[in-house]
Structures are given as structure tokens and as C-alpha cells.
Coordinates of C-alpha atoms in Angstrom, one line a residue:
M3 CA 6.3 92.8 -1.7
L4 CA 8.0 94.5 1.1
R5 CA 10.5 91.6 1.4
L6 CA 11.4 91.8 -2.4
I7 CA 12.5 95.4 -2.1
P8 CA 16.2 96.0 -1.5
R9 CA 17.9 98.6 0.5
A10 CA 19.3 101.7 -1.2
P11 CA 21.3 102.1 -3.4
R12 CA 20.1 98.9 -5.0
R13 CA 16.6 99.1 -6.5
I14 CA 13.9 97.0 -8.0
T15 CA 11.4 97.9 -10.6
A16 CA 7.7 97.2 -10.6
K17 CA 8.0 94.8 -13.5
Q18 CA 10.7 92.8 -11.5
V19 CA 8.5 92.9 -8.5
R20 CA 5.6 91.3 -10.4
Q21 CA 7.9 88.7 -11.9
A22 CA 9.1 87.8 -8.4
L23 CA 5.5 87.5 -7.2
I24 CA 4.5 85.2 -10.0
E25 CA 7.2 82.9 -9.1
L26 CA 5.9 82.9 -5.5
G27 CA 2.5 82.1 -6.7
F28 CA 0.8 85.6 -6.6
T29 CA -0.8 87.2 -9.7
A30 CA -1.3 90.8 -10.2
T31 CA -1.1 93.3 -12.9
S32 CA 1.7 95.7 -13.4
R33 CA -0.7 98.6 -12.6
T34 CA -1.8 96.9 -9.4
I35 CA 1.9 96.5 -8.4
E36 CA 2.6 100.2 -9.1
R37 CA -0.5 101.3 -7.1
D38 CA 0.4 99.0 -4.2
L39 CA 4.0 100.4 -4.1
Q40 CA 2.7 104.0 -4.1
N41 CA 0.3 103.1 -1.2
L42 CA 3.0 101.2 0.8
S43 CA 5.4 104.2 0.5
S44 CA 3.1 106.3 2.5
R45 CA 3.4 103.8 5.4
F46 CA 6.9 102.4 5.1
Q47 CA 10.2 104.1 4.5
L48 CA 10.2 103.2 0.7
V49 CA 11.8 105.5 -1.9
V50 CA 11.5 105.7 -5.7
D51 CA 14.2 106.7 -8.1
E52 CA 12.4 108.6 -10.9
S53 CA 15.7 109.8 -12.6
D54 CA 15.5 107.0 -15.1
K55 CA 12.7 104.7 -16.5
P56 CA 11.6 102.2 -15.4
F57 CA 11.5 103.8 -12.0
G58 CA 13.4 101.8 -9.2
W59 CA 12.1 101.2 -5.6
S60 CA 14.2 100.8 -2.6
W61 CA 14.1 100.9 1.2
S62 CA 15.9 103.9 2.5
K63 CA 19.2 103.5 4.0
D64 CA 17.9 104.1 7.5
A65 CA 14.8 102.1 7.1
N66 CA 13.3 100.2 10.1
F67 CA 13.1 96.5 9.3
A68 CA 10.7 95.8 12.3
F69 CA 8.1 94.3 10.2
T70 CA 10.2 91.3 9.1
P71 CA 10.1 87.9 10.8
R72 CA 12.1 87.9 14.0
L73 CA 15.4 86.0 14.1
S74 CA 15.9 83.4 16.8
T75 CA 18.5 84.0 19.5
A76 CA 20.8 81.4 18.0
Q77 CA 20.5 83.0 14.5
S78 CA 21.2 86.4 15.9
V79 CA 24.2 85.3 17.9
A80 CA 25.6 83.6 14.8
L81 CA 25.1 86.6 12.6
L82 CA 27.0 88.8 15.1
L83 CA 29.8 86.4 15.4
S84 CA 30.2 86.3 11.7
Q85 CA 30.2 90.2 11.5
A86 CA 33.0 90.2 14.2
H87 CA 35.3 87.3 12.8
L88 CA 34.6 87.0 9.2
R89 CA 34.6 90.7 8.0
S90 CA 37.7 90.2 5.9
L91 CA 36.0 87.3 4.0
L92 CA 32.8 89.0 3.1
P93 CA 32.7 91.3 0.1
A94 CA 32.1 94.9 0.8
T95 CA 28.8 94.8 -1.2
A96 CA 27.6 91.8 1.0
M97 CA 28.6 93.6 4.2
N98 CA 26.6 96.8 3.3
E99 CA 23.6 94.6 2.2
L100 CA 23.8 92.7 5.6
M101 CA 24.1 95.7 7.8
P102 CA 20.2 96.1 8.5
V103 CA 20.3 92.3 9.2
F104 CA 23.1 92.8 11.8
D105 CA 21.3 95.7 13.2
M106 CA 18.1 93.5 13.5
A107 CA 20.2 90.8 15.2
R108 CA 21.8 93.2 17.6
G109 CA 18.2 94.5 18.6
D110 CA 16.9 90.9 18.9
V111 CA 19.3 89.9 21.6
A112 CA 19.6 93.3 23.3
A113 CA 17.3 92.2 26.1
T114 CA 18.8 88.9 26.5
G115 CA 21.8 87.3 28.3
W116 CA 23.4 86.9 24.7
S117 CA 23.6 90.6 24.0
E118 CA 27.3 90.7 24.6
W119 CA 28.3 87.2 23.5
H120 CA 30.2 88.4 20.3
R121 CA 32.1 90.8 22.5
R122 CA 33.0 88.0 25.0
T123 CA 34.4 85.7 22.4
A124 CA 37.6 86.0 20.6
I125 CA 39.7 83.9 18.0
L126 CA 43.3 84.0 19.1
P127 CA 46.4 83.1 17.2
T128 CA 48.5 80.3 18.5
G129 CA 51.8 82.1 17.4
M130 CA 52.9 85.7 17.5
A131 CA 50.0 88.0 17.1
L132 CA 50.9 90.2 14.0
K133 CA 48.9 93.3 12.9
A134 CA 47.0 92.6 9.6
P135 CA 48.6 94.4 6.5
E136 CA 46.4 97.2 5.0
V137 CA 44.6 96.2 2.0
A138 CA 43.2 99.0 -0.3
M139 CA 39.5 99.0 -0.3
A140 CA 39.5 99.2 -4.2
V141 CA 41.6 96.2 -4.5
Q142 CA 39.5 94.3 -2.0
V143 CA 36.2 95.1 -3.9
D144 CA 37.7 94.2 -7.3
V145 CA 39.1 90.9 -5.9
H146 CA 35.7 89.9 -4.4
R147 CA 33.9 91.1 -7.5
A148 CA 36.2 89.0 -10.0
L149 CA 35.7 86.0 -7.8
L150 CA 32.0 86.4 -7.7
L151 CA 31.7 86.8 -11.4
Q152 CA 34.6 84.5 -12.2
R153 CA 36.2 87.1 -14.4
R154 CA 39.8 87.9 -15.1
L155 CA 41.5 90.6 -13.0
T156 CA 44.4 92.9 -13.9
G157 CA 46.7 94.7 -11.5
W158 CA 50.1 95.7 -10.5
Y159 CA 51.8 93.3 -8.0
R160 CA 55.0 93.9 -5.9
S161 CA 56.7 90.5 -5.2
K162 CA 58.2 90.0 -1.7
G163 CA 61.6 91.4 -1.5
T164 CA 61.3 93.9 -4.5
D165 CA 60.6 97.5 -4.7
E166 CA 59.0 97.8 -8.2
P167 CA 55.6 96.2 -8.9
K168 CA 54.8 94.5 -12.2
E169 CA 51.5 94.4 -14.2
M170 CA 49.8 91.0 -14.1
V171 CA 46.7 89.3 -15.5
M172 CA 45.2 87.0 -13.1
H173 CA 42.6 84.3 -13.2
P174 CA 41.1 84.3 -9.6
L175 CA 40.4 80.8 -8.1
G176 CA 39.8 81.6 -4.4
L177 CA 40.7 83.6 -1.4
I178 CA 42.7 82.3 1.5
V179 CA 43.4 84.0 5.0
R180 CA 46.8 82.8 6.4
G181 CA 47.5 84.4 9.8
P182 CA 46.7 88.2 9.4
A183 CA 47.2 88.4 5.6
Q184 CA 44.8 87.6 2.7
Y185 CA 45.9 85.7 -0.3
L186 CA 44.4 85.6 -3.8
V187 CA 44.7 81.9 -5.1
C188 CA 45.1 82.4 -9.0
T189 CA 46.8 81.4 -12.1
L190 CA 48.7 84.0 -14.2
R191 CA 48.3 84.6 -17.9
H192 CA 48.2 81.3 -19.8
Y193 CA 50.2 79.5 -17.2
P194 CA 48.6 76.5 -15.3
D195 CA 50.7 76.9 -12.0
V196 CA 48.6 77.9 -9.0
R197 CA 49.9 81.0 -7.3
H198 CA 49.2 82.9 -4.0
L199 CA 49.3 86.7 -4.2
A200 CA 49.2 88.8 -1.2
L201 CA 46.3 91.2 -1.4
H202 CA 48.3 94.0 0.3
R203 CA 50.9 94.0 -2.4
L204 CA 48.2 94.4 -5.2
S205 CA 47.4 97.9 -6.5
R206 CA 45.6 99.4 -9.5
T207 CA 43.3 96.4 -10.1
Q208 CA 40.6 96.1 -12.7
V209 CA 38.0 93.5 -13.3
L210 CA 37.9 92.5 -17.0
D211 CA 35.0 91.3 -19.1
E212 CA 36.9 88.1 -20.1
P213 CA 36.0 84.9 -18.1
A214 CA 38.5 83.4 -15.7
N215 CA 40.1 80.1 -16.5
A216 CA 40.7 77.4 -14.0
P217 CA 43.1 74.5 -14.4
E218 CA 41.5 71.3 -15.6
G219 CA 39.9 69.3 -12.5
F220 CA 40.9 72.3 -10.0
E221 CA 38.5 72.4 -6.9
F222 CA 39.1 75.1 -4.5
Q223 CA 38.0 73.6 -1.2
Q224 CA 40.0 70.4 -1.9
Y225 CA 43.1 72.5 -2.7
A226 CA 42.7 74.8 0.4
S227 CA 42.4 71.7 2.7
T228 CA 45.5 69.8 1.2
V229 CA 47.9 71.8 -0.8
A230 CA 47.3 75.2 0.5
T231 CA 47.7 74.2 4.1
A232 CA 51.4 73.4 3.5
Y233 CA 53.8 76.4 3.3
Q234 CA 56.6 75.5 1.0
G235 CA 55.6 71.8 1.5
R236 CA 57.8 68.9 0.4
G237 CA 55.4 66.1 1.1
Q238 CA 54.7 63.8 4.0
I239 CA 57.3 62.5 6.4
A240 CA 57.3 60.2 9.4
L241 CA 58.3 62.6 12.2
V242 CA 60.0 61.3 15.3
V243 CA 60.9 63.7 18.1
R244 CA 61.9 63.7 21.7
F245 CA 60.1 66.1 24.0
H246 CA 60.4 67.2 27.5
A247 CA 57.0 65.8 28.7
A248 CA 55.6 69.2 30.0
A249 CA 56.3 70.9 26.6
A250 CA 54.3 68.2 24.7
E251 CA 51.4 67.8 27.1
H252 CA 49.1 69.8 24.9
L253 CA 49.6 67.4 22.0
R254 CA 47.8 64.8 24.0
D255 CA 44.6 66.9 23.5
T256 CA 45.5 68.3 20.2
P257 CA 47.5 65.8 18.2
L258 CA 49.6 66.5 15.2
S259 CA 47.9 63.7 13.2
A260 CA 45.6 60.9 13.2
D261 CA 48.4 58.4 13.7
Q262 CA 50.4 60.2 16.5
V263 CA 51.8 57.9 19.0
I264 CA 53.3 59.1 22.3
Q265 CA 55.8 56.9 24.0
P266 CA 57.0 57.6 27.6
L267 CA 60.8 57.4 28.2
G268 CA 61.4 58.2 31.7
D269 CA 63.4 61.1 33.0
D270 CA 60.4 63.5 32.1
Q271 CA 60.9 62.6 28.4
I272 CA 58.5 61.4 25.8
R273 CA 59.1 60.2 22.1
L274 CA 56.4 61.3 19.6
H275 CA 55.8 59.7 16.3
A276 CA 53.5 61.3 13.6
T277 CA 53.0 61.6 9.9
V278 CA 53.1 65.3 9.0
E279 CA 53.6 67.6 6.1
D280 CA 57.4 68.5 5.7
D281 CA 57.1 72.3 5.3
Q282 CA 58.3 75.5 6.7
S283 CA 55.6 75.8 9.3
L284 CA 56.7 72.5 10.9
R285 CA 60.4 73.8 11.2
W286 CA 59.1 77.1 12.9
W287 CA 56.9 75.1 15.1
L288 CA 59.9 72.8 16.2
M289 CA 62.2 75.6 16.6
G290 CA 59.8 77.4 18.9
F291 CA 60.2 74.8 21.6
G292 CA 64.0 75.4 21.8
R293 CA 65.9 73.2 24.0
H294 CA 62.7 71.2 25.0
V295 CA 62.6 69.2 21.7
Q296 CA 65.0 67.2 19.7
V297 CA 64.3 65.9 16.2
E298 CA 65.4 62.1 15.8
A299 CA 64.0 61.6 12.4
P300 CA 64.0 62.0 9.4
A301 CA 67.7 62.8 9.1
H302 CA 67.5 65.7 6.7
L303 CA 65.1 67.6 9.0
R304 CA 67.5 66.8 12.1
E305 CA 70.6 68.2 10.1
E306 CA 68.5 71.2 9.0
I307 CA 67.5 72.2 12.4
A308 CA 71.0 71.4 13.9
A309 CA 72.5 73.7 11.3
D310 CA 70.1 76.4 12.2
L311 CA 70.8 76.2 15.8
R312 CA 74.7 76.3 15.2
A313 CA 74.0 79.4 13.1
A314 CA 71.9 81.0 15.9
V315 CA 74.5 80.4 18.6
A316 CA 77.1 81.9 16.4
G317 CA 74.9 84.9 15.6
Y318 CA 74.8 85.6 19.3
G319 CA 78.5 85.5 19.5
C320 CA 78.6 82.6 21.9
P321 CA 80.9 79.6 21.6
L322 CA 79.4 76.2 21.8
G323 CA 80.1 74.5 25.0
G324 CA 79.0 72.0 27.5
Q325 CA 75.5 70.6 27.2
M326 CA 74.5 72.9 24.3
A327 CA 77.5 71.8 22.2
E328 CA 76.7 68.2 22.9
S329 CA 73.0 68.7 22.0
V330 CA 73.7 70.5 18.8
A331 CA 76.3 68.1 17.6
T332 CA 74.1 65.0 18.1

């Protein structure tokens, strides 16, 4: 019975407790359940809400959960890591409900060598570390609730590069975290196109009673692992690039693709072949190596990056000359 009772402000009635016990194989009358709840409240931090019938029972917000089965060390460490690193993906209601479990996990590892493990581990970006944009709590709660209930969502959205938001009706499909920002994967109104809306640009949201509609055959996890990983994707390409060997050393341990091949060229140079997605992220990644990389194929990507480099040199007010001019021109 104690394990069936939720933490305040959630509540459970004696009738609901009785039904849950029956499903677990325990039979008792409603009167017995009510009497036992009254007796237990004198020994544990149980509270009853008598403002409305049927009365609702809860654990008080500061209740001690010491009577529950202890977590293993591995379970406790995993819970504390999830609290530290998955906070943005957990609905606020779930976070509130899990707080006593997090507290229990913290207590269970307090006297062990694992007590500071979640503070001694970190997930770091491979690129420039950007501060996460601020998302209104009310928006985050509504988005999570709409996803959980599979309901439509209304709100005002300010598109990138504009000042005035527009009202939209969204059909939530999932939530993606890309870098420091969160994006709602959804369709709009009656259109089948899948869109990504930045949560920090949403305001005045409201969950509707109408069910959300998903495109026929849409499966979020498959979408997230394929289409959504590409940023302004154009399809797969056979990439061939020449690297200074030291700049590409990490690619031996963390390859670009399953079919990656590295070919030594001499003069501290290597040629890399890999099948990759032709998207904007690839361009940013390649440009980040500067003079240590040269795209050889495909031709359209080589030309785009050469044009960007020429524009960059012009932006610095420097004339093309010597080795740089030769490299960009070729």
C-alpha cells in the first residue's frame, strides 16, 4: 500500500488503492483499506486531502522514503547521471516525481566511492560550446504534455530572421536536442511536411483536446536516426579529401563512415574516402580544418568550399597570393 501512494500534490483514493491491490493479488474491503490508511498515517508521513470526496492520500512533499527497497550502486549512479545530463529531455512533471528517487540514489552512494561520480563526468561538445537558449517553463511543460498525450498544440512562433511571431497549430511528433537547443519535430495544420521548431522561439502555447495527426508510416526513432541527423541534407556523396596526416589522426579512431578508407600519400599527407551525408554540417566540419584539408571530390563541394575561401580572404581585405592563391584556385 505504501508503494502505491504517490508524492504530493498527486493523490490516490482508497478505492484506487483497493483496485491496485486486487491486481497485485491482495483482496480487502474498502473499509479495511481506509482503516489501514488511517493507521499508517500515524507512523509514516502520509497526508489526506479532505477538501473533496473521495478523499485523496499522498506522501508529504518532504517524506522519507527509507522504507523502500534500496537501489544498487549501479542503479543509483545511473539515476544521478540521468538527472545531470538528461534534464532537458525529461518532462517537468516527471522530474518532480523523480526527485525523491534522486534523493534516495544520492543517499545510497553517499558512503561509497561513487558518491561524486556524476560530478566527475561530463559530456562535452566537439565544436564551440554555446550557451543554451532560454525556453519558457510554460512552453516546455505544454510541449511535453502534448507529446505525452499525443494532442495538438497551438502557439506563437517566431521564425529565424523575423521579428513578428505567427500563430500556429502543431501536431507534435517528437523532441530533438541539437547542440544547445531543443526542437519540436511536428507537422503544421493539415500539411504533411515534417518541420523542426526551436522551443525557445515558441510562446503562448496551449494544449488542445484534439488528437495530433502523424504522417502515414512516420516512425520517430527511424526519422531521428536518419533524416533528422542531416542539417539541410542533400543526400549521400562519395567524399574524397586530402588531409595533413596529423589533422586526420583522430579519424582512425572515430571514422566518418563504415566504408571509410585512409590512403597514405607521403609528405605527411593522406587521402580519405568515405560515404557521408552532403549537408551543411559537413561543410562546417571541413572548413574548420582550414589549410589542413583540401576537398578533391565531388566537384560541386570542392567548388563551393573554394568559393567560400575566396570570399573569406576578400572579407579580410587580403589579396590572394603565393601558396594560398594556388591552393584556392585549384
